[in-house]
Tab-separated table of C-alpha atoms and ligand atoms in Angstrom:
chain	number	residue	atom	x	y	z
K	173	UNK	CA	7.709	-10.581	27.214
K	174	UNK	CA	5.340	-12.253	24.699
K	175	UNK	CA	4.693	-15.690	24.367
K	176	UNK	CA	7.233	-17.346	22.203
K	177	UNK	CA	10.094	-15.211	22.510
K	178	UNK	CA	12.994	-14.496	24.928
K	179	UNK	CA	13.789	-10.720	24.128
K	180	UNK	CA	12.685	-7.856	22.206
K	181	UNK	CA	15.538	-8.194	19.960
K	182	UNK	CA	14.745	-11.970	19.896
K	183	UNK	CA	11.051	-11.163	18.564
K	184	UNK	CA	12.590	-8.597	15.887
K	185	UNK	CA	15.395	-11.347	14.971
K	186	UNK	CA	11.797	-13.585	14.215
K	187	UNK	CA	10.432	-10.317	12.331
K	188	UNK	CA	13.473	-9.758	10.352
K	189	UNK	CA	13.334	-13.404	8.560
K	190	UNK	CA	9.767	-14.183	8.369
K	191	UNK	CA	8.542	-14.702	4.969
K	192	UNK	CA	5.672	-12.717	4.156
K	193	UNK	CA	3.872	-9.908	1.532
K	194	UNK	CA	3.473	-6.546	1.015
K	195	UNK	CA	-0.349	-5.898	0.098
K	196	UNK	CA	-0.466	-2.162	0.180
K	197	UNK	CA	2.668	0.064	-0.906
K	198	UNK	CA	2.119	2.899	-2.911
K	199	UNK	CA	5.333	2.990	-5.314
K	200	UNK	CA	5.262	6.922	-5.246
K	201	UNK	CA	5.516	6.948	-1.461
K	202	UNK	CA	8.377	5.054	-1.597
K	203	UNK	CA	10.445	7.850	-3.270
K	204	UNK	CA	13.456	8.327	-0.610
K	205	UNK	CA	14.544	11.816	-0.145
K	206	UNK	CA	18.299	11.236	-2.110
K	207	UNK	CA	16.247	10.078	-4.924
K	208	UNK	CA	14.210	12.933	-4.930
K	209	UNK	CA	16.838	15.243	-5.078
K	210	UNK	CA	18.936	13.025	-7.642
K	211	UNK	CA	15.886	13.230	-9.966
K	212	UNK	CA	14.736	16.701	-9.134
K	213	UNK	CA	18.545	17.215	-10.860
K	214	UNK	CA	18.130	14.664	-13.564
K	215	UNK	CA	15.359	16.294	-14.490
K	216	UNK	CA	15.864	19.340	-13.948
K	217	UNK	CA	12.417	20.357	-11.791
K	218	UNK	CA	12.619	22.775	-8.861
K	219	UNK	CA	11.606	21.479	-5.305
K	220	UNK	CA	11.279	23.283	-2.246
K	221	UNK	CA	13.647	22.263	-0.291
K	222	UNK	CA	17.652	22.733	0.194
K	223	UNK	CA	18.480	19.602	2.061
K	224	UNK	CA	17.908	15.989	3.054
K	225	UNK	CA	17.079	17.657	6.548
K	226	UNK	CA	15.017	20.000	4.965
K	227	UNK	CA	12.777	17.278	3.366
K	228	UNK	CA	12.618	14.941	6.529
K	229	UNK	CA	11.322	18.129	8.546
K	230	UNK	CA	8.612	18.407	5.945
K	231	UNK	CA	7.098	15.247	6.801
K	232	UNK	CA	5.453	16.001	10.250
K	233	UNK	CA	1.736	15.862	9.428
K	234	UNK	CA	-1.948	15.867	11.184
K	235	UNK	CA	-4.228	14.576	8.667
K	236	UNK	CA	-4.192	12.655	5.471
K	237	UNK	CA	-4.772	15.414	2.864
K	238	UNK	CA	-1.340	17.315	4.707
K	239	UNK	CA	0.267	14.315	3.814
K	240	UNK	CA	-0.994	13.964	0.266
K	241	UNK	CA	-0.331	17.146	-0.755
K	242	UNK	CA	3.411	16.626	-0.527
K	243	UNK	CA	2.771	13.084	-1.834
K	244	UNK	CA	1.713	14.406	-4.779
K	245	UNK	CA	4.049	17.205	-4.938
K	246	UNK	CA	7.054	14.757	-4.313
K	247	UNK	CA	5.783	12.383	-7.432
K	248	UNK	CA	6.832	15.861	-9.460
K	249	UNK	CA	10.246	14.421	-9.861
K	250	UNK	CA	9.089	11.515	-11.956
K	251	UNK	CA	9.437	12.521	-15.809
K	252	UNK	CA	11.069	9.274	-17.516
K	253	UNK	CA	11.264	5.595	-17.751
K	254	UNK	CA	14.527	5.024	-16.314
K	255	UNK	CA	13.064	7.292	-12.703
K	256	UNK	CA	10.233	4.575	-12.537
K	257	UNK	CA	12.605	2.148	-12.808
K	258	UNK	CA	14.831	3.764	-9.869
K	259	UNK	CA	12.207	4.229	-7.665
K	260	UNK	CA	10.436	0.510	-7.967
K	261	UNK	CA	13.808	-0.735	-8.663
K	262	UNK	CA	14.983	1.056	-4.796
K	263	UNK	CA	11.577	0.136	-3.084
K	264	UNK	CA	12.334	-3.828	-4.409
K	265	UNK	CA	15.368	-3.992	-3.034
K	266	UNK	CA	14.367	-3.230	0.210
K	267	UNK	CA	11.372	-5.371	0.004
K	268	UNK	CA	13.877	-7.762	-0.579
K	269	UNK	CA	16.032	-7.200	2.688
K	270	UNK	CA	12.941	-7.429	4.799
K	271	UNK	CA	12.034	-11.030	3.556
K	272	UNK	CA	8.933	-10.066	1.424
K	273	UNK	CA	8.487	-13.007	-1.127
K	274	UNK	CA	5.703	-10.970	-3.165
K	275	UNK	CA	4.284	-7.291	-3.332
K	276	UNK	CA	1.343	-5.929	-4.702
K	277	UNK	CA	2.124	-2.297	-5.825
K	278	UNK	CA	0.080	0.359	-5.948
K	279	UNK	CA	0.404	3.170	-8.323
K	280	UNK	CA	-1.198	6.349	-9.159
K	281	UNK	CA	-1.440	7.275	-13.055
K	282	UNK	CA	-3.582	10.203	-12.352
K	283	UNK	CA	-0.533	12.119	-10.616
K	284	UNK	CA	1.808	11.292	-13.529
K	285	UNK	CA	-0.917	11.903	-16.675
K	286	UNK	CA	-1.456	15.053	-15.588
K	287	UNK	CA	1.740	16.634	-15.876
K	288	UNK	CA	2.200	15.128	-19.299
K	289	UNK	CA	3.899	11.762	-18.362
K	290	UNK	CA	3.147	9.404	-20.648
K	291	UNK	CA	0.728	6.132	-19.493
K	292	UNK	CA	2.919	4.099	-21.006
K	293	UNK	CA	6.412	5.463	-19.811
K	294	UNK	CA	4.958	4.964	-15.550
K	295	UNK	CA	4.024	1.294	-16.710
K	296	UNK	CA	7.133	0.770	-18.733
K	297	UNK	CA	10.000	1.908	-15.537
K	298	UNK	CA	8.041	0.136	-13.120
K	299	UNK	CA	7.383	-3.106	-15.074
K	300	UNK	CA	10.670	-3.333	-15.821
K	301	UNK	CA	11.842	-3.110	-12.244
K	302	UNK	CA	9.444	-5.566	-11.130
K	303	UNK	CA	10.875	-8.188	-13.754
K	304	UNK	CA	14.633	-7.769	-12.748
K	305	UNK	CA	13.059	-8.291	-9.440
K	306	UNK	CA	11.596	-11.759	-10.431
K	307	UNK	CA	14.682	-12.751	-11.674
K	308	UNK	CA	17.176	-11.769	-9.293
K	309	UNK	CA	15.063	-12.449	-5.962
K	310	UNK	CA	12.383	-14.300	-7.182
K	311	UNK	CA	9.918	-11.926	-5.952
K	312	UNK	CA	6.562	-12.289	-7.617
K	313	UNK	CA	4.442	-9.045	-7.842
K	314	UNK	CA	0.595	-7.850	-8.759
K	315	UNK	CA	0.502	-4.135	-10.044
K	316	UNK	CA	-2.758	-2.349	-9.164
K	317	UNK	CA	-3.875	0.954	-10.427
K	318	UNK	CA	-5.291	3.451	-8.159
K	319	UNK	CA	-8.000	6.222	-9.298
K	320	UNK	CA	-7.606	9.589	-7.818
K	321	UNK	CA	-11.057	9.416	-5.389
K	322	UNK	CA	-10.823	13.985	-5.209
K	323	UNK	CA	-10.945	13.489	-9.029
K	324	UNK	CA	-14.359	12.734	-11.007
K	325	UNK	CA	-15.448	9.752	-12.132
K	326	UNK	CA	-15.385	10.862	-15.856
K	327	UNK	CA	-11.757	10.776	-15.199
K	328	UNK	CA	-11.144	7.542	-13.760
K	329	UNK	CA	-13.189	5.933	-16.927
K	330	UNK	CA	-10.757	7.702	-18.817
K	331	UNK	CA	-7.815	6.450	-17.007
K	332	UNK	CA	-9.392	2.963	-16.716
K	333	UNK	CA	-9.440	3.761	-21.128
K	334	UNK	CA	-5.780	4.552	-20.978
K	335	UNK	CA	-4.986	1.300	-19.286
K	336	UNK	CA	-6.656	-0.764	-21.433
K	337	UNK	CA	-3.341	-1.429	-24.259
K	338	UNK	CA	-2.076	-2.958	-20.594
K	339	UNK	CA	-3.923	-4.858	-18.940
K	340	UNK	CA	-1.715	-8.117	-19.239
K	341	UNK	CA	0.392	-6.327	-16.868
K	342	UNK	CA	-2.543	-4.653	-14.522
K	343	UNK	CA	-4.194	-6.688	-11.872
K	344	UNK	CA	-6.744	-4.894	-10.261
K	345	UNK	CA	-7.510	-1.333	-9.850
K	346	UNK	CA	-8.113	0.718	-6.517
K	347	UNK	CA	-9.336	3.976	-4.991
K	348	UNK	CA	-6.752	6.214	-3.128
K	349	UNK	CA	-6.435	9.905	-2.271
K	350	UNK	CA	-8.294	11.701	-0.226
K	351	UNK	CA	-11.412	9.938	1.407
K	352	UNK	CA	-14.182	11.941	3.347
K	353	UNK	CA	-16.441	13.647	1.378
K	354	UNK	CA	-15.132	11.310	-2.005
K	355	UNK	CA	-17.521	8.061	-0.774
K	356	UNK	CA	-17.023	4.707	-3.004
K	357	UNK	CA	-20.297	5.102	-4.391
K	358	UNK	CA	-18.706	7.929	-6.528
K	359	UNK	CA	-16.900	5.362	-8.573
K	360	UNK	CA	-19.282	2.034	-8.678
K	361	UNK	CA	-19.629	2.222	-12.599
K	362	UNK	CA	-16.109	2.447	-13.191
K	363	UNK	CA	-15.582	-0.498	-10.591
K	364	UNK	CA	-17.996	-2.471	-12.155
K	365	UNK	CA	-16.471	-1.680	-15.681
K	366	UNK	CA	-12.939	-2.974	-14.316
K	367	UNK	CA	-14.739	-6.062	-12.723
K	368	UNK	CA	-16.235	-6.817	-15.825
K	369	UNK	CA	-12.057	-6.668	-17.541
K	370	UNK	CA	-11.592	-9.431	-15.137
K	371	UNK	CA	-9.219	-6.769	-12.776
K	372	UNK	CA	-9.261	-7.539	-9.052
K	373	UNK	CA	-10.870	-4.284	-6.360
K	374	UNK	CA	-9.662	-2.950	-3.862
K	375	UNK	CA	-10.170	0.567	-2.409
K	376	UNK	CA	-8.865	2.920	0.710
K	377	UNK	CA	-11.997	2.727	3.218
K	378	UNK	CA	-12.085	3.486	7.142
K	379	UNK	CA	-8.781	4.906	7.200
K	380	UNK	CA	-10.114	8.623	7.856
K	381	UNK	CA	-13.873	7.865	6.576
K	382	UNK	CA	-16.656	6.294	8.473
K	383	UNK	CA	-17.789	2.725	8.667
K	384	UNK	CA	-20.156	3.372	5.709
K	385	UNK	CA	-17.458	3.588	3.182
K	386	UNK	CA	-16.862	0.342	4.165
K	387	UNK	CA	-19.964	-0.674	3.507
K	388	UNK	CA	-20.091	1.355	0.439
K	389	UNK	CA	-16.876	-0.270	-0.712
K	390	UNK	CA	-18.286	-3.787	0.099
K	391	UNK	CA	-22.040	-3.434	-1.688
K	392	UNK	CA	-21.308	-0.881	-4.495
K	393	UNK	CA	-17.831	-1.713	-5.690
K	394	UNK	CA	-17.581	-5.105	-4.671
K	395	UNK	CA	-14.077	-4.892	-3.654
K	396	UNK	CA	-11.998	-7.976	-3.264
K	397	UNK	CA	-9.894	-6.185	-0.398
K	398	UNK	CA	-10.376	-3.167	2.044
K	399	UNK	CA	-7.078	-1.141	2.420
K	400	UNK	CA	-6.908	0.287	6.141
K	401	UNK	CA	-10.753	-0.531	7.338
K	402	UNK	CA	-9.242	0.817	11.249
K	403	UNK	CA	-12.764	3.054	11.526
K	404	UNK	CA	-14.858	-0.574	10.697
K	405	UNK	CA	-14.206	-1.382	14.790
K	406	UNK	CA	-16.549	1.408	15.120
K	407	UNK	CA	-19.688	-0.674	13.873
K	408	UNK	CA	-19.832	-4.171	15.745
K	409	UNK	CA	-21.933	-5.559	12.700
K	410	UNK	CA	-19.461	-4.372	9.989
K	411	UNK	CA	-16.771	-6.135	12.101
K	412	UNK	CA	-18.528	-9.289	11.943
K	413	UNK	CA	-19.731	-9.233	8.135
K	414	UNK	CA	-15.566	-8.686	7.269
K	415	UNK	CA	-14.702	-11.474	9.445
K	416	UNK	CA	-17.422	-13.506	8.496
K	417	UNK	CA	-16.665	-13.371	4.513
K	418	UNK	CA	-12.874	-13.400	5.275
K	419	UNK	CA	-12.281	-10.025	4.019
K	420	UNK	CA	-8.208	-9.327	4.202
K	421	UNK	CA	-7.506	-5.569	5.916
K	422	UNK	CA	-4.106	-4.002	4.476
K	423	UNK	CA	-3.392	-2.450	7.878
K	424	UNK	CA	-0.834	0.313	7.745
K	425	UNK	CA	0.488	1.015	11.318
K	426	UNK	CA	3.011	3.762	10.868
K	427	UNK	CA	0.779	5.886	8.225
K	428	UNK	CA	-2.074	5.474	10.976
K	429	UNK	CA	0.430	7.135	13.947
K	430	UNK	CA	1.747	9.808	11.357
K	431	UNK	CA	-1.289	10.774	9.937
K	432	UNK	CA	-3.340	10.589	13.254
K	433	UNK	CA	-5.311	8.351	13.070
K	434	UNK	CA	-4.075	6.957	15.882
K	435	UNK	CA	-2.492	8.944	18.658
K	436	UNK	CA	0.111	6.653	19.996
K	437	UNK	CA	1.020	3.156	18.533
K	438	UNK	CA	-0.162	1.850	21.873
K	439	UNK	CA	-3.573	2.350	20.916
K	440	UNK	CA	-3.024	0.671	17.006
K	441	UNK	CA	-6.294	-1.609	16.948
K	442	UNK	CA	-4.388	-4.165	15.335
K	443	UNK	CA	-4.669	-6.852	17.745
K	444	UNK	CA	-8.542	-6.006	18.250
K	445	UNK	CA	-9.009	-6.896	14.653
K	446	UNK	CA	-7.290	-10.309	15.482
K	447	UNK	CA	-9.461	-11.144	18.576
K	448	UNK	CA	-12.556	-10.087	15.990
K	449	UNK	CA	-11.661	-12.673	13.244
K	450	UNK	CA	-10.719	-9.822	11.023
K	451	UNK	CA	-7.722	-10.852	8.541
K	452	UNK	CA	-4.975	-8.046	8.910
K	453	UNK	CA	-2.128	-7.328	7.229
K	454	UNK	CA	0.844	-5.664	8.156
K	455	UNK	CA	2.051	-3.150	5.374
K	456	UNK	CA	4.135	0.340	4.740
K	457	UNK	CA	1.720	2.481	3.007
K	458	UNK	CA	4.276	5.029	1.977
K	459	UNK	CA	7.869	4.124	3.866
K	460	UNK	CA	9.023	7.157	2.941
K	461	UNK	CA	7.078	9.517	4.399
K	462	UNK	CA	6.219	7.342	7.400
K	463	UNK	CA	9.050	5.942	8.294
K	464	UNK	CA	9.565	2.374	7.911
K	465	UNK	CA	9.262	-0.281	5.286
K	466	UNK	CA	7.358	-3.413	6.509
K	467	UNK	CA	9.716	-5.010	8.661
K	468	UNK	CA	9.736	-1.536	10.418
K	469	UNK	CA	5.715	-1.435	10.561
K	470	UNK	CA	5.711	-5.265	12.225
K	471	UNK	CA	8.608	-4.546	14.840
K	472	UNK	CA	6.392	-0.910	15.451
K	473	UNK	CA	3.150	-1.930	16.301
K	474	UNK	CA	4.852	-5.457	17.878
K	475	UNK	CA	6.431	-3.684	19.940
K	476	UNK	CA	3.874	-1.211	21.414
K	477	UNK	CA	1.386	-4.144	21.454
K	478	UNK	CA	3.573	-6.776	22.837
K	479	UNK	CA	2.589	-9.212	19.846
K	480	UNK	CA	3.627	-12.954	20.328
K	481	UNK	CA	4.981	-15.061	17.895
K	482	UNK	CA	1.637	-16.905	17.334
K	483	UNK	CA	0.118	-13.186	15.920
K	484	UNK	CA	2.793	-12.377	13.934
K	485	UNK	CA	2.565	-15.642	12.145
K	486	UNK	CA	-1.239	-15.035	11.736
K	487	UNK	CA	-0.369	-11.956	10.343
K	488	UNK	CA	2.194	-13.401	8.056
K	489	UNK	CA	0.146	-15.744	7.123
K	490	UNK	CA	-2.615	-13.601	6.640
K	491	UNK	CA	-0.373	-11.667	3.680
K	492	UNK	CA	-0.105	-14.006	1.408
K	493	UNK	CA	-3.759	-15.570	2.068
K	494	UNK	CA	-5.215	-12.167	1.280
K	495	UNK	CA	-3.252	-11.716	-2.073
K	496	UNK	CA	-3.754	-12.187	-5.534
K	497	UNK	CA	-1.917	-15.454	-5.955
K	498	UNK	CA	-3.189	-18.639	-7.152
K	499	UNK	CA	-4.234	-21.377	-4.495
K	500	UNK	CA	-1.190	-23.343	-5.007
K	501	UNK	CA	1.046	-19.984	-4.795
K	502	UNK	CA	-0.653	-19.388	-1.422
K	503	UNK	CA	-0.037	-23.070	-0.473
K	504	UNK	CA	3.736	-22.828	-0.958
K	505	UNK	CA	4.399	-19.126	1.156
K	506	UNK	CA	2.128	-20.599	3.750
K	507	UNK	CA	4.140	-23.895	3.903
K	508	UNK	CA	7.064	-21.554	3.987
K	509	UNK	CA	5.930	-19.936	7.173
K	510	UNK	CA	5.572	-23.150	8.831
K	511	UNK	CA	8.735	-24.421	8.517
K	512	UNK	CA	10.058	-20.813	9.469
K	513	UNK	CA	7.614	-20.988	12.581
X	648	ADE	N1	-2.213	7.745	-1.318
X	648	ADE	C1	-1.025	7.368	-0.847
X	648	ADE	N2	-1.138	6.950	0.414
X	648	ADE	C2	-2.442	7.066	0.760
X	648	ADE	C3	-3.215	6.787	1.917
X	648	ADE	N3	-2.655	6.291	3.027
X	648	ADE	N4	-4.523	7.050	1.890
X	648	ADE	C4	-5.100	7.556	0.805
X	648	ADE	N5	-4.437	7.826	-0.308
X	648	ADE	C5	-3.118	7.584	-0.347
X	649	ZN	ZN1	-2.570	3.693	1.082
């Protein structure tokens, strides 16, 4: 057993409690298969599928893009304020139940505006959720907008136009969707417009492209955060530059087993980006679809790695010195951890 604990159900007791953050959760691939069919009623919008079952046997995928497309076929279900709500509202509350003190939620405007949901509406649901979160858990949050990377430019400018009546309640902005052959250099004038709002960067990089997307997102966008970076192993020197400026990975073990990019959690190169220096992050990517909020990402890749209770507090720590709080915000989680520890 690992250093520091007794068990395996001693180490997942020390999971289960330990304060930490959610850096990368997109709020659309939180949408539960009940709610799904709830709104698919609500709203009245076919789906293909007959059952719960049904659904769950839907979700066995071997890349990224099979994945997305029933991402974005899923999000279909969305229509009013009261489903954002619902489905930030359901994804808080069990957030909440896996000690996460703050989240930083990713959403996709692209995938709502184009079926004729209102900007506004998406912001207004999951806004609102995020506030009755604040005052019944006292969970703090950061909302990020993703642009659509298989969609041009020209229309992330646009969407970066609609966003502007609210940007007191957008922090940064970020690049999601499908990766090879959509590098970050697509989308450095529309980074550098955001950057210039005063919105914090991040962008998907190194989950299925090459290292040079990394780079890419590094020296073009100037991104405050990589989500994934697992293919950034691959170049020793790229590995050193990210733990040399302190760059925070949102690592996502159970998207990387079900969408292949690694074959068995065994293999997760999460404690290789430790032993580099690299600051990872332990997050749930889409729960839904994968399989396990964060608490069911740590105990995952804990358990196929072994991880001792000295990593997982690195890796709890590493959450909330990677977000978008203030100093003194960060100063209080990490004191938090410390007395936990
Ligand atoms: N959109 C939702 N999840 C994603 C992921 N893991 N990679 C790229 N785009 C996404
Ligand atoms: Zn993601």
């Amino acid at each position: 057993m690992a250093e520091g604990f007794a068990s395996a159900d001693d180490r997942a007791a020390f999971i289960a409690g330990l304060p930490k953050a959610e850096l990368h959760l997109h709020i659309e691939g939180s949408l539960e298969p009940e709610l799904m069919f709830t709104l698919a009623q609500r709203n009245k919008v076919a789906i293909p599928f007959a059952t719960i079952e049904e659904v769950r046997a839907a979700y066995a995928f071997s890349n990224l893009q099979d994945f997305l497309d029933i991402y974005y076929q899923g999000m279909g279900v969305l229509h009013r304020e009261q489903d954002f709500y619902d489905l930030t509202a359901a994804y808080l509350a069990r957030a909440h139940a896996d000690a996460v003190r703050h989240v930083e939620i990713f959403f996709d405007p692209q995938g709502h505006t184009a079926r004729g949901v209102a900007f506004g509406t998406v912001i207004a649901g999951i806004t609102r959720a995020l506030d009755a979160a604040a005052a019944r858990y006292g969970m703090t949050s950061k909302l990020i907008m993703c642009f659509l990377r298989h969609l041009s430019e020209a229309e992330a400018e646009a969407t970066l136009d609609e966003a502007l009546p609210y940007l007191d309640r957008i922090d940064g902005v970020g690049l999601d969707s499908s990766e090879v052959g959509h590098p970050p250099a697509k989308f450095a004038r529309v980074f550098a417009r955001a950057r210039g709002l005063g919105l914090k960067l991040v962008a998907h990089a190194g989950e299925e492209g090459p290292p040079a997307y990394v780079h890419e997102a590094l020296d073009l966008l100037k991104v405050d955060r990589i989500d994934h970076g697992n293919r950034s192993l691959e170049d020793p020197a790229l590995a050193r530059r990210l733990a040399a400026e302190g760059m925070t990975l949102t690592v996502c073990p159970l998207s990387n087993l079900k969408l292949c990019v690694v074959g068995d959690m065994a293999d997760h190169p999460l404690r290789t980006m430790l032993n580099a220096g690299l600051n990872a992050t332990v997050n749930s990517d889409d729960p839904s679809y994968f399989g396990g909020y964060v608490n069911g990402n740590y105990l995952a890749v804990a358990d196929a790695l072994d991880l001792s209770k000295d990593e997982l507090l690195t890796l709890a720590r590493n959450s909330f010195s990677g977000s978008f709080l203030s100093d003194a915000e960060k100063a209080r989680h990490l004191a938090a951890i410390d007395a936990y520890a």
